[in-house]
Amino acid sequence: MEYPLVKACIDLDAIQHNVQHLKQMIPGQSKFMAVVKANAYGHGAIRVAQKALKSGADWLGIARLNEAVELREAGIQAPILMFGYIHPSQVRVAVDLDLVITVYEFEMAQQLSREARRSNKYVKAHLKVDTGMGRVGMIIDKTDKKPSCQAAEKQREIKQSARKKAVKEIKKILRLPGIDLNGIYTHFAAADSKDKTYTQMQIDLFTSLLEDLRKEAVDLEVCHAANSAGIIRFARSHFDMVRAGISLYGLYPSFEVDQSKVALVPAMSLTSIVTAVRNVPKGFYVSYGRTHKTQKPTRLASIPVGYADGFSRLFSSNGTMLVKGYKAPIVGRVCMDQTMIDVGDIPDVKTGDEVVLIGSQGNKTISADELAKKINTINYEIVSALTSRVERIYSDSGSVSG
Ligand SMILES: *Cc1c(COP(=O)(O)O)cnc(C)c1O
């Protein structure tokens, strides 16, 4: 008999709400990609992908090949773009799964082309250009970013020649057999930060490149750039498709993104139960390293959640959990499988009581944002860190299923 000690409850109606509301922000002809990499940011890739597609998403985005295998094995037929690196030896699998892969260098494209031809197939691809993210992609801006009046003309020239080189390279890739290049995209480095100028520059650069391509009669069907922050804050970045990740899950990309622009609903809550309650005296040491010593006689509750569930050890004596509608402080170190909270001020806590780590109980809420702030990270990491040991429970218009 299943009796999950830690449950991530995923509200699929929230996924639907978020897809629909984000879609209202983009032009009708722009496609909507649901980014479901990393097990849908911890929410469970298959169920989220199915729900997102049913709610109006057109594409799925993933990072690794095994993520695509999981989706296809579940019978999902929507177009899938893989953002991550693909080794030439994986081309056959990518073709069999009908994936769109990402290429960013001519040599890479050449190898992929060779592999595809060897098995008499062709592989679909989108080209990734680096307009300022500084991660992967064909670099099309070789200028340094130091502003200088005298050098402005010179910089424009350098930029133009960098774009020319990129156009040339793209045309070369288009001529390769075995590769069907029909999309181009870029990724934003700072679309969620208050200062919008860097992202404006990235959009300008991408737009110029697309114009250069058009002038050369190079027609790439799907041009895309926007992540969640781009969708919410930069209408000019919507192009032919947008790629929604964190916002799909009802979380905002950062505290600097204006939450009034779109009302998102968080899809995940994380709960556990009390597995022991003990009265302890003053001066009682709690957990590994004896880092916490009780200041007075109190009651401690043990919660069966730990860093092996993805609940960071940085929450040691640094955070709270909800029990009986109160916030109880985490005391001592978070262990691999267990964490202790002090419930001395909370009446009637018993073994079996529900404990909320993310979500609401009574009139109190702990958000993924609040947890992120506590340990100096971002909500993305809080939800995507949850491991497979955490049971995912799905609810969809009232019906609950595992
Ligand atoms: C992860 C990712 C996204 C989604 O970003 P969010 O900020 O979560 O919306 C979009 N595009 C690419 C290439 C990504 O890797």
PDB file of C-alpha atoms and ligand atoms in Angstrom, residues 35 37 41 83 128 135 185-187 225-229 243-247 253 380, ligand 1:
ATOM      1  CA  VAL A  35       9.367  24.146 -21.801  1.00  0.00           C
ATOM      2  CA  LYS A  37      12.969  20.160 -19.476  1.00  0.00           C
ATOM      3  CA  TYR A  41      10.936  21.876 -13.598  1.00  0.00           C
ATOM      4  CA  PHE A  83      17.974  22.856 -26.680  1.00  0.00           C
ATOM      5  CA  LYS A 128      20.982  28.826 -32.068  1.00  0.00           C
ATOM      6  CA  ARG A 135      26.538  30.232 -23.297  1.00  0.00           C
ATOM      7  CA  TYR A 185      16.587  31.235 -32.130  1.00  0.00           C
ATOM      8  CA  THR A 186      18.405  33.107 -29.427  1.00  0.00           C
ATOM      9  CA  HIS A 187      18.185  33.256 -25.638  1.00  0.00           C
ATOM     10  CA  ALA A 225      13.675  34.363 -28.682  1.00  0.00           C
ATOM     11  CA  ALA A 226      11.384  34.907 -25.692  1.00  0.00           C
ATOM     12  CA  ASN A 227      11.642  33.007 -22.430  1.00  0.00           C
ATOM     13  CA  SER A 228       9.083  33.743 -19.673  1.00  0.00           C
ATOM     14  CA  ALA A 229      10.528  37.163 -18.922  1.00  0.00           C
ATOM     15  CA  ARG A 243       9.267  29.518 -24.993  1.00  0.00           C
ATOM     16  CA  ALA A 244       7.565  29.502 -21.598  1.00  0.00           C
ATOM     17  CA  GLY A 245       9.307  27.727 -18.741  1.00  0.00           C
ATOM     18  CA  ILE A 246       8.978  29.023 -15.209  1.00  0.00           C
ATOM     19  CA  SER A 247       5.793  30.994 -15.945  1.00  0.00           C
ATOM     20  CA  PRO A 253      11.126  34.751 -13.448  1.00  0.00           C
ATOM     21  CA  TYR A 380      13.601  27.609 -10.571  1.00  0.00           C
TER      22      TYR A 380
HETATM   23  C1  LIG B   1      15.008  26.907 -20.004  1.00  0.00           C
HETATM   24  C2  LIG B   1      14.872  27.647 -21.274  1.00  0.00           C
HETATM   25  C3  LIG B   1      13.743  28.445 -21.527  1.00  0.00           C
HETATM   26  C4  LIG B   1      12.688  28.731 -20.474  1.00  0.00           C
HETATM   27  O1  LIG B   1      13.105  29.802 -19.655  1.00  0.00           O
HETATM   28  P1  LIG B   1      12.151  30.364 -18.486  1.00  0.00           P
HETATM   29  O2  LIG B   1      12.903  31.506 -17.925  1.00  0.00           O
HETATM   30  O3  LIG B   1      11.977  29.249 -17.512  1.00  0.00           O
HETATM   31  O4  LIG B   1      10.878  30.739 -19.139  1.00  0.00           O
HETATM   32  C5  LIG B   1      13.615  29.008 -22.786  1.00  0.00           C
HETATM   33  N1  LIG B   1      14.557  28.817 -23.732  1.00  0.00           N
HETATM   34  C6  LIG B   1      15.675  28.081 -23.516  1.00  0.00           C
HETATM   35  C7  LIG B   1      16.670  27.924 -24.598  1.00  0.00           C
HETATM   36  C8  LIG B   1      15.871  27.487 -22.284  1.00  0.00           C
HETATM   37  O5  LIG B   1      16.982  26.760 -22.072  1.00  0.00           O
END
